[in-house]
Amino acid sequence: MRQTGDRLPKALILFGPPGSGKGTQAALLKEQLRVPHISTGDMLRERIATGDPLGLQVKDLMQAGRLVPDDVVNRLVNDRISLPDCAGGFILDGYPRTIQQAEALDGELRARGFEPVVIHLKVDYNRIIARIAGRRQCPVCGALYSLTSHPPKSPDICDNEGSRLVVRDDDRESVIRERLEAYDRQTSPLLAYFAASGDAFHEVDGSVGSPQVILSAVCAVLSLE
Ligand code: ADP
């Protein structure tokens, strides 16, 4: 991420409801900015897949569309951002998601010398429900596909790995509604928190255009930083 003069490396926080395109934008931005993409959802799913004790602890909560405890994700993120590849900045996707997580992150970023920049991807809920219902993921490399806007070259097969794509357990419609409710209840209050924090905060319309068009809009606001 750009570092001029004595400016601090940036912690780019992609914020928005489930299905707003945070994961897609984070993957594109990672290529553009050459900094790590840290997705708490992906880290938790990896723990579940490997059967580690933390994975077992969070599995049921995630499958029901509920948030996992703050101390669990705070620890995962703190461990990750202390690795050397994060020294030049990083992209957070799906974190923070509660006021407690935001406060914990704020303390960590200050202590470690990173400057937070929040990008809010705004997308309406009807569009989100349609998007998530058509979402498929590669169980091997994590690549995301959309049956309507970004299908794989062969139906149901990952372009990179040749593996069969899956529907995430929490992408079923009843669970999507639960996730949107969790977002309304626990995560959307963070918008007021960010606004009051005085940190850089930008809104981008995540509902129109292809992922590349939205990426250009994100890069345009980042160039103002
Ligand atoms: P989405 O943003 O589409 O909901 P994620 O992959 O970011 O997808 O998250 C999937 C699930 O992982 C969430 O519903 C929640 O159970 C868990 N999770 C991810 N990040 C957090 C977090 N920061 N705090 C609590 N739970 C989280």
CSV table of C-alpha atoms and ligand atoms in Angstrom, one decimal:
chain,number,residue,atom,x,y,z
A,1,MET,CA,0.0,0.0,0.0
A,2,ARG,CA,1.2,3.5,-0.8
A,3,GLN,CA,3.6,4.9,1.8
A,4,THR,CA,4.9,8.4,1.3
A,5,GLY,CA,7.1,10.3,3.7
A,6,ASP,CA,6.3,9.5,7.3
A,7,ARG,CA,2.8,8.1,6.6
A,8,LEU,CA,1.8,5.0,8.4
A,9,PRO,CA,1.1,1.7,6.5
A,10,LYS,CA,-2.7,1.3,6.1
A,11,ALA,CA,-5.1,-1.1,7.5
A,12,LEU,CA,-7.8,-1.1,4.9
A,13,ILE,CA,-11.1,-2.2,6.4
A,14,LEU,CA,-13.8,-3.4,3.9
A,15,PHE,CA,-17.1,-3.0,5.6
A,16,GLY,CA,-20.6,-3.9,4.5
A,17,PRO,CA,-23.4,-6.5,4.8
A,18,PRO,CA,-22.9,-10.2,4.0
A,19,GLY,CA,-22.9,-10.4,0.2
A,20,SER,CA,-21.9,-6.8,-0.4
A,21,GLY,CA,-18.9,-8.0,-2.3
A,22,LYS,CA,-16.2,-7.5,0.4
A,23,GLY,CA,-14.5,-10.8,-0.4
A,24,THR,CA,-14.5,-10.2,-4.2
A,25,GLN,CA,-13.2,-6.6,-3.8
A,26,ALA,CA,-10.6,-7.7,-1.2
A,27,ALA,CA,-9.2,-10.4,-3.6
A,28,LEU,CA,-8.9,-7.8,-6.4
A,29,LEU,CA,-7.4,-5.2,-4.1
A,30,LYS,CA,-4.8,-7.7,-2.9
A,31,GLU,CA,-3.5,-8.0,-6.4
A,32,GLN,CA,-3.6,-4.3,-7.0
A,33,LEU,CA,-2.0,-3.2,-3.7
A,34,ARG,CA,0.2,-6.3,-3.1
A,35,VAL,CA,-0.8,-6.6,0.6
A,36,PRO,CA,-2.3,-9.6,2.4
A,37,HIS,CA,-6.1,-10.1,2.4
A,38,ILE,CA,-7.3,-11.2,5.8
A,39,SER,CA,-10.8,-12.6,5.9
A,40,THR,CA,-12.0,-13.8,9.3
A,41,GLY,CA,-14.7,-15.9,7.6
A,42,ASP,CA,-12.1,-17.7,5.5
A,43,MET,CA,-9.8,-18.2,8.6
A,44,LEU,CA,-12.7,-19.6,10.6
A,45,ARG,CA,-13.8,-22.0,7.7
A,46,GLU,CA,-10.2,-23.2,7.4
A,47,ARG,CA,-10.2,-24.1,11.1
A,48,ILE,CA,-13.5,-26.0,10.7
A,49,ALA,CA,-12.1,-27.8,7.7
A,50,THR,CA,-9.0,-28.9,9.5
A,51,GLY,CA,-11.1,-30.1,12.5
A,52,ASP,CA,-9.1,-28.0,15.0
A,53,PRO,CA,-10.6,-27.3,18.4
A,54,LEU,CA,-11.4,-23.7,17.6
A,55,GLY,CA,-13.2,-24.9,14.4
A,56,LEU,CA,-15.3,-27.2,16.5
A,57,GLN,CA,-16.2,-24.4,18.9
A,58,VAL,CA,-17.4,-22.1,16.2
A,59,LYS,CA,-18.9,-24.5,13.6
A,60,ASP,CA,-22.5,-24.5,14.9
A,61,LEU,CA,-22.6,-20.7,15.3
A,62,MET,CA,-21.4,-20.1,11.8
A,63,GLN,CA,-23.8,-22.6,10.2
A,64,ALA,CA,-26.7,-20.9,12.0
A,65,GLY,CA,-25.5,-17.5,10.6
A,66,ARG,CA,-24.6,-16.1,14.0
A,67,LEU,CA,-21.4,-14.3,14.9
A,68,VAL,CA,-18.6,-16.2,16.7
A,69,PRO,CA,-17.3,-14.7,20.0
A,70,ASP,CA,-15.3,-11.5,19.8
A,71,ASP,CA,-12.3,-12.9,21.7
A,72,VAL,CA,-12.0,-15.7,19.2
A,73,VAL,CA,-11.8,-13.4,16.1
A,74,ASN,CA,-9.8,-10.7,17.9
A,75,ARG,CA,-7.1,-13.3,18.7
A,76,LEU,CA,-7.1,-14.7,15.1
A,77,VAL,CA,-6.7,-11.2,13.7
A,78,ASN,CA,-4.0,-10.1,16.1
A,79,ASP,CA,-2.0,-13.2,15.4
A,80,ARG,CA,-2.3,-12.7,11.7
A,81,ILE,CA,-1.4,-9.0,11.6
A,82,SER,CA,1.7,-9.5,13.7
A,83,LEU,CA,3.2,-11.6,10.9
A,84,PRO,CA,5.9,-9.9,8.8
A,85,ASP,CA,4.0,-9.9,5.5
A,86,CYS,CA,1.5,-7.4,7.1
A,87,ALA,CA,4.2,-4.8,7.9
A,88,GLY,CA,3.4,-2.8,4.8
A,89,GLY,CA,-0.3,-2.8,5.3
A,90,PHE,CA,-3.2,-5.2,4.9
A,91,ILE,CA,-6.9,-5.6,3.9
A,92,LEU,CA,-9.4,-6.7,6.5
A,93,ASP,CA,-12.6,-8.4,5.2
A,94,GLY,CA,-15.4,-9.2,7.6
A,95,TYR,CA,-13.6,-7.7,10.6
A,96,PRO,CA,-14.4,-5.8,12.8
A,97,ARG,CA,-18.1,-6.8,13.0
A,98,THR,CA,-19.0,-5.6,16.5
A,99,ILE,CA,-18.2,-2.5,18.6
A,100,GLN,CA,-16.1,-4.6,20.9
A,101,GLN,CA,-14.0,-5.9,17.9
A,102,ALA,CA,-13.7,-2.4,16.6
A,103,GLU,CA,-12.4,-1.1,19.9
A,104,ALA,CA,-9.9,-4.0,20.2
A,105,LEU,CA,-8.7,-3.4,16.6
A,106,ASP,CA,-8.3,0.3,17.2
A,107,GLY,CA,-6.0,-0.4,20.2
A,108,GLU,CA,-4.0,-2.9,18.2
A,109,LEU,CA,-3.6,-0.6,15.1
A,110,ARG,CA,-2.4,2.2,17.3
A,111,ALA,CA,0.0,0.1,19.2
A,112,ARG,CA,1.4,-1.4,15.9
A,113,GLY,CA,1.5,1.9,14.0
A,114,PHE,CA,-1.1,1.3,11.3
A,115,GLU,CA,-3.6,3.9,9.9
A,116,PRO,CA,-7.2,2.6,9.6
A,117,VAL,CA,-9.1,3.4,6.4
A,118,VAL,CA,-12.7,2.2,6.2
A,119,ILE,CA,-14.5,1.5,2.9
A,120,HIS,CA,-18.2,1.0,3.3
A,121,LEU,CA,-19.7,-1.1,0.4
A,122,LYS,CA,-23.4,-0.1,0.2
A,123,VAL,CA,-25.8,-2.7,-1.4
A,124,ASP,CA,-29.5,-3.2,-0.8
A,125,TYR,CA,-30.8,-6.4,0.9
A,126,ASN,CA,-32.9,-7.7,-2.0
A,127,ARG,CA,-29.9,-7.6,-4.3
A,128,ILE,CA,-27.8,-9.3,-1.6
A,129,ILE,CA,-30.3,-12.2,-1.2
A,130,ALA,CA,-30.3,-12.8,-4.9
A,131,ARG,CA,-26.5,-12.6,-5.1
A,132,ILE,CA,-25.8,-15.0,-2.2
A,133,ALA,CA,-28.3,-17.6,-3.4
A,134,GLY,CA,-26.2,-17.8,-6.7
A,135,ARG,CA,-22.8,-17.9,-5.0
A,136,ARG,CA,-20.5,-20.9,-5.3
A,137,GLN,CA,-17.0,-21.3,-3.8
A,138,CYS,CA,-14.0,-23.5,-4.5
A,139,PRO,CA,-13.4,-25.7,-1.4
A,140,VAL,CA,-9.7,-25.8,-2.3
A,141,CYS,CA,-8.5,-22.3,-3.2
A,142,GLY,CA,-11.5,-20.2,-1.9
A,143,ALA,CA,-12.2,-18.6,-5.3
A,144,LEU,CA,-15.8,-17.2,-5.5
A,145,TYR,CA,-18.1,-17.5,-8.4
A,146,SER,CA,-21.6,-16.2,-9.2
A,147,LEU,CA,-23.9,-18.2,-11.4
A,148,THR,CA,-25.2,-15.0,-12.9
A,149,SER,CA,-22.4,-12.5,-13.1
A,150,HIS,CA,-19.2,-14.6,-12.9
A,151,PRO,CA,-19.8,-18.3,-13.7
A,152,PRO,CA,-16.9,-20.8,-13.9
A,153,LYS,CA,-15.8,-21.8,-17.4
A,154,SER,CA,-17.3,-25.4,-16.9
A,155,PRO,CA,-20.5,-25.6,-14.8
A,156,ASP,CA,-19.7,-26.3,-11.1
A,157,ILE,CA,-15.9,-26.7,-11.6
A,158,CYS,CA,-13.3,-24.3,-10.3
A,159,ASP,CA,-11.2,-22.6,-13.1
A,160,ASN,CA,-8.1,-22.8,-11.0
A,161,GLU,CA,-8.3,-26.2,-9.2
A,162,GLY,CA,-10.6,-28.3,-11.3
A,163,SER,CA,-12.4,-29.1,-8.1
A,164,ARG,CA,-16.2,-29.3,-7.7
A,165,LEU,CA,-17.7,-26.0,-6.4
A,166,VAL,CA,-19.8,-25.9,-3.3
A,167,VAL,CA,-22.5,-23.8,-1.7
A,168,ARG,CA,-21.4,-22.6,1.7
A,169,ASP,CA,-23.5,-24.0,4.5
A,170,ASP,CA,-24.5,-20.5,5.5
A,171,ASP,CA,-25.5,-19.4,2.0
A,172,ARG,CA,-29.0,-21.1,2.3
A,173,GLU,CA,-31.7,-18.5,2.2
A,174,SER,CA,-33.0,-18.9,5.8
A,175,VAL,CA,-29.4,-18.6,7.0
A,176,ILE,CA,-28.8,-15.5,4.8
A,177,ARG,CA,-31.7,-13.8,6.5
A,178,GLU,CA,-30.2,-14.6,9.9
A,179,ARG,CA,-26.9,-13.2,8.8
A,180,LEU,CA,-28.5,-10.0,7.6
A,181,GLU,CA,-30.3,-9.7,11.0
A,182,ALA,CA,-27.0,-10.2,12.8
A,183,TYR,CA,-25.5,-7.5,10.6
A,184,ASP,CA,-28.4,-5.1,11.4
A,185,ARG,CA,-28.2,-5.8,15.1
A,186,GLN,CA,-24.5,-6.1,15.8
A,187,THR,CA,-22.5,-4.8,12.8
A,188,SER,CA,-24.4,-1.8,11.3
A,189,PRO,CA,-24.0,0.2,14.6
A,190,LEU,CA,-20.3,0.3,13.6
A,191,LEU,CA,-21.1,2.9,11.0
A,192,ALA,CA,-21.8,5.5,13.7
A,193,TYR,CA,-18.7,4.3,15.6
A,194,PHE,CA,-16.5,4.8,12.5
A,195,ALA,CA,-18.1,8.2,11.8
A,196,ALA,CA,-17.4,9.4,15.3
A,197,SER,CA,-13.8,8.0,15.3
A,198,GLY,CA,-12.4,10.6,13.0
A,199,ASP,CA,-10.6,7.9,11.0
A,200,ALA,CA,-10.8,7.9,7.2
A,201,PHE,CA,-14.2,6.7,6.1
A,202,HIS,CA,-15.5,6.3,2.5
A,203,GLU,CA,-18.7,5.0,1.0
A,204,VAL,CA,-18.8,3.2,-2.3
A,205,ASP,CA,-21.9,2.0,-4.2
A,206,GLY,CA,-21.4,-1.8,-4.3
A,207,SER,CA,-24.6,-2.5,-6.2
A,208,VAL,CA,-24.0,-1.2,-9.7
A,209,GLY,CA,-21.5,-2.5,-12.3
A,210,SER,CA,-19.1,-5.4,-12.5
A,211,PRO,CA,-16.5,-6.1,-9.7
A,212,GLN,CA,-13.9,-4.3,-11.9
A,213,VAL,CA,-16.1,-1.2,-12.0
A,214,ILE,CA,-16.6,-1.3,-8.3
A,215,LEU,CA,-12.8,-1.8,-7.8
A,216,SER,CA,-12.2,1.3,-9.8
A,217,ALA,CA,-14.5,3.3,-7.5
A,218,VAL,CA,-12.7,1.8,-4.5
A,219,CYS,CA,-9.3,2.7,-5.9
A,220,ALA,CA,-10.5,6.2,-6.7
A,221,VAL,CA,-11.4,6.9,-3.1
A,222,LEU,CA,-8.1,5.3,-1.9
A,223,SER,CA,-6.1,7.6,-4.1
A,224,LEU,CA,-7.6,10.5,-2.1
A,225,GLU,CA,-5.8,9.0,1.0
B,1,ADP,P1,-20.2,-12.8,4.9
B,1,ADP,O1,-19.5,-11.5,5.0
B,1,ADP,O2,-20.7,-13.1,3.5
B,1,ADP,O3,-21.2,-13.1,6.0
B,1,ADP,P2,-17.9,-14.2,6.0
B,1,ADP,O4,-17.1,-15.2,5.3
B,1,ADP,O5,-17.3,-12.9,6.3
B,1,ADP,O6,-19.2,-14.0,5.1
B,1,ADP,O7,-18.5,-14.7,7.4
B,1,ADP,C1,-19.1,-15.9,7.6
B,1,ADP,C2,-19.4,-16.2,9.0
B,1,ADP,O8,-18.2,-16.3,9.8
B,1,ADP,C3,-20.3,-15.1,9.8
B,1,ADP,O9,-21.6,-15.3,9.5
B,1,ADP,C4,-19.8,-15.4,11.2
B,1,ADP,O10,-20.5,-16.6,11.7
B,1,ADP,C5,-18.4,-15.7,11.1
B,1,ADP,N1,-17.5,-14.5,11.2
B,1,ADP,C6,-16.7,-14.0,10.3
B,1,ADP,N2,-16.1,-12.9,10.7
B,1,ADP,C7,-16.5,-12.7,12.0
B,1,ADP,C8,-16.3,-11.7,12.9
B,1,ADP,N3,-15.5,-10.6,12.7
B,1,ADP,N4,-16.9,-11.8,14.1
B,1,ADP,C9,-17.8,-12.8,14.4
B,1,ADP,N5,-18.1,-13.8,13.5
B,1,ADP,C10,-17.5,-13.7,12.3
